């Protein structure tokens, strides 16, 4: 099954006062996606300035529709999306 990788970078220089609440809501949304089966993996970036999300079983259009619903999306600096093809050799 092919995957879609999204690299989200947030603006950590201008975090709002309610950032802990945003993180709580973010975790709830991500848990729903994981339970629905289309979020395969979530990795936090080492610099704590974003995350890498790996989606499965949905297309690029659906990912583009979902991403703006993430609470952290409003704090984005950039969003990069890559459609990945699994190498059959591995």
PDB file of C-alpha atoms in Angstrom:
ATOM      1  CA  UNK A   1       0.000   0.000   0.000  1.00  0.00           C
ATOM      2  CA  UNK A   2       1.342   3.396  -0.955  1.00  0.00           C
ATOM      3  CA  UNK A   3       1.701   6.157   1.603  1.00  0.00           C
ATOM      4  CA  UNK A   4       1.534   9.941   1.719  1.00  0.00           C
ATOM      5  CA  UNK A   5       4.053  11.741   3.908  1.00  0.00           C
ATOM      6  CA  UNK A   6       3.353  15.230   5.213  1.00  0.00           C
ATOM      7  CA  UNK A   7       6.031  17.340   6.866  1.00  0.00           C
ATOM      8  CA  UNK A   8       4.461  20.074   8.979  1.00  0.00           C
ATOM      9  CA  UNK A   9       6.656  22.871  10.315  1.00  0.00           C
ATOM     10  CA  UNK A  10       5.148  25.263  12.833  1.00  0.00           C
ATOM     11  CA  UNK A  11       6.197  28.774  13.804  1.00  0.00           C
ATOM     12  CA  UNK A  12       7.610  28.152  17.291  1.00  0.00           C
ATOM     13  CA  UNK A  13       8.670  31.797  17.594  1.00  0.00           C
ATOM     14  CA  UNK A  14       5.047  32.979  17.820  1.00  0.00           C
ATOM     15  CA  UNK A  15       3.168  30.397  19.868  1.00  0.00           C
ATOM     16  CA  UNK A  16      -0.142  31.587  21.338  1.00  0.00           C
ATOM     17  CA  UNK A  17      -0.821  31.583  25.081  1.00  0.00           C
ATOM     18  CA  UNK A  18      -3.297  28.719  24.668  1.00  0.00           C
ATOM     19  CA  UNK A  19      -0.687  26.449  23.052  1.00  0.00           C
ATOM     20  CA  UNK A  20      -1.172  23.641  25.638  1.00  0.00           C
ATOM     21  CA  UNK A  21      -4.888  23.559  24.755  1.00  0.00           C
ATOM     22  CA  UNK A  22      -4.052  23.437  21.053  1.00  0.00           C
ATOM     23  CA  UNK A  23      -1.722  20.465  21.656  1.00  0.00           C
ATOM     24  CA  UNK A  24      -4.452  18.658  23.611  1.00  0.00           C
ATOM     25  CA  UNK A  25      -6.929  19.144  20.774  1.00  0.00           C
ATOM     26  CA  UNK A  26      -4.247  18.138  18.243  1.00  0.00           C
ATOM     27  CA  UNK A  27      -3.744  14.821  20.030  1.00  0.00           C
ATOM     28  CA  UNK A  28      -7.495  14.175  19.993  1.00  0.00           C
ATOM     29  CA  UNK A  29      -7.705  14.763  16.229  1.00  0.00           C
ATOM     30  CA  UNK A  30      -4.656  12.593  15.540  1.00  0.00           C
ATOM     31  CA  UNK A  31      -6.110   9.796  17.715  1.00  0.00           C
ATOM     32  CA  UNK A  32      -9.333   9.923  15.678  1.00  0.00           C
ATOM     33  CA  UNK A  33      -7.357   9.661  12.439  1.00  0.00           C
ATOM     34  CA  UNK A  34      -5.371   6.718  13.804  1.00  0.00           C
ATOM     35  CA  UNK A  35      -8.568   4.982  14.931  1.00  0.00           C
ATOM     36  CA  UNK A  36     -10.153   5.592  11.516  1.00  0.00           C
ATOM     37  CA  UNK A  37      -7.181   3.745  10.010  1.00  0.00           C
ATOM     38  CA  UNK A  38      -5.798   6.333   7.607  1.00  0.00           C
ATOM     39  CA  UNK A  39      -3.020   7.736   9.787  1.00  0.00           C
ATOM     40  CA  UNK A  40      -0.246   5.167   9.779  1.00  0.00           C
ATOM     41  CA  UNK A  41       2.452   6.993  11.782  1.00  0.00           C
ATOM     42  CA  UNK A  42       3.127  10.294  13.491  1.00  0.00           C
ATOM     43  CA  UNK A  43       6.653  11.406  14.310  1.00  0.00           C
ATOM     44  CA  UNK A  44       7.486  14.569  16.227  1.00  0.00           C
ATOM     45  CA  UNK A  45      10.388  16.499  14.817  1.00  0.00           C
ATOM     46  CA  UNK A  46      13.458  16.533  17.050  1.00  0.00           C
ATOM     47  CA  UNK A  47      13.524  20.321  17.172  1.00  0.00           C
ATOM     48  CA  UNK A  48       9.894  20.287  18.359  1.00  0.00           C
ATOM     49  CA  UNK A  49       9.021  22.568  15.468  1.00  0.00           C
ATOM     50  CA  UNK A  50       6.576  20.229  13.801  1.00  0.00           C
ATOM     51  CA  UNK A  51       5.740  16.680  12.863  1.00  0.00           C
ATOM     52  CA  UNK A  52       5.869  14.115  10.098  1.00  0.00           C
ATOM     53  CA  UNK A  53       2.601  12.338   9.388  1.00  0.00           C
ATOM     54  CA  UNK A  54       2.340   9.188   7.277  1.00  0.00           C
ATOM     55  CA  UNK A  55      -1.099   8.493   5.791  1.00  0.00           C
ATOM     56  CA  UNK A  56      -2.306   5.259   4.188  1.00  0.00           C
ATOM     57  CA  UNK A  57      -5.369   4.208   2.244  1.00  0.00           C
ATOM     58  CA  UNK A  58      -6.360   7.726   1.176  1.00  0.00           C
ATOM     59  CA  UNK A  59      -5.368   9.918  -1.741  1.00  0.00           C
ATOM     60  CA  UNK A  60      -3.565  13.251  -1.890  1.00  0.00           C
ATOM     61  CA  UNK A  61      -6.829  15.180  -2.256  1.00  0.00           C
ATOM     62  CA  UNK A  62      -8.155  13.685   0.992  1.00  0.00           C
ATOM     63  CA  UNK A  63      -4.889  14.481   2.807  1.00  0.00           C
ATOM     64  CA  UNK A  64      -5.116  18.078   1.537  1.00  0.00           C
ATOM     65  CA  UNK A  65      -8.661  18.202   2.872  1.00  0.00           C
ATOM     66  CA  UNK A  66      -7.707  16.791   6.286  1.00  0.00           C
ATOM     67  CA  UNK A  67      -4.560  18.766   7.052  1.00  0.00           C
ATOM     68  CA  UNK A  68      -6.259  22.168   7.578  1.00  0.00           C
ATOM     69  CA  UNK A  69      -8.447  20.541  10.252  1.00  0.00           C
ATOM     70  CA  UNK A  70      -5.411  19.949  12.477  1.00  0.00           C
ATOM     71  CA  UNK A  71      -5.300  22.499  15.301  1.00  0.00           C
ATOM     72  CA  UNK A  72      -1.557  23.104  14.727  1.00  0.00           C
ATOM     73  CA  UNK A  73      -2.167  23.836  11.046  1.00  0.00           C
ATOM     74  CA  UNK A  74      -3.067  27.429  11.964  1.00  0.00           C
ATOM     75  CA  UNK A  75       0.493  27.833  13.299  1.00  0.00           C
ATOM     76  CA  UNK A  76       2.166  26.410  10.190  1.00  0.00           C
ATOM     77  CA  UNK A  77       5.290  27.836   8.639  1.00  0.00           C
ATOM     78  CA  UNK A  78       5.228  25.244   5.879  1.00  0.00           C
ATOM     79  CA  UNK A  79       3.576  22.019   4.804  1.00  0.00           C
ATOM     80  CA  UNK A  80       5.268  19.621   2.401  1.00  0.00           C
ATOM     81  CA  UNK A  81       3.404  16.653   0.967  1.00  0.00           C
ATOM     82  CA  UNK A  82       5.018  13.655  -0.738  1.00  0.00           C
ATOM     83  CA  UNK A  83       3.196  10.746  -2.369  1.00  0.00           C
ATOM     84  CA  UNK A  84       5.327   7.656  -1.738  1.00  0.00           C
ATOM     85  CA  UNK A  85       5.451   4.347  -3.596  1.00  0.00           C
ATOM     86  CA  UNK A  86       6.524   1.232  -1.710  1.00  0.00           C
ATOM     87  CA  UNK A  87       9.542  -0.446  -3.269  1.00  0.00           C
ATOM     88  CA  UNK A  88       8.530  -4.034  -3.975  1.00  0.00           C
ATOM     89  CA  UNK A  89      12.117  -5.193  -3.332  1.00  0.00           C
ATOM     90  CA  UNK A  90      11.867  -4.421   0.393  1.00  0.00           C
TER      91      UNK A  90
END
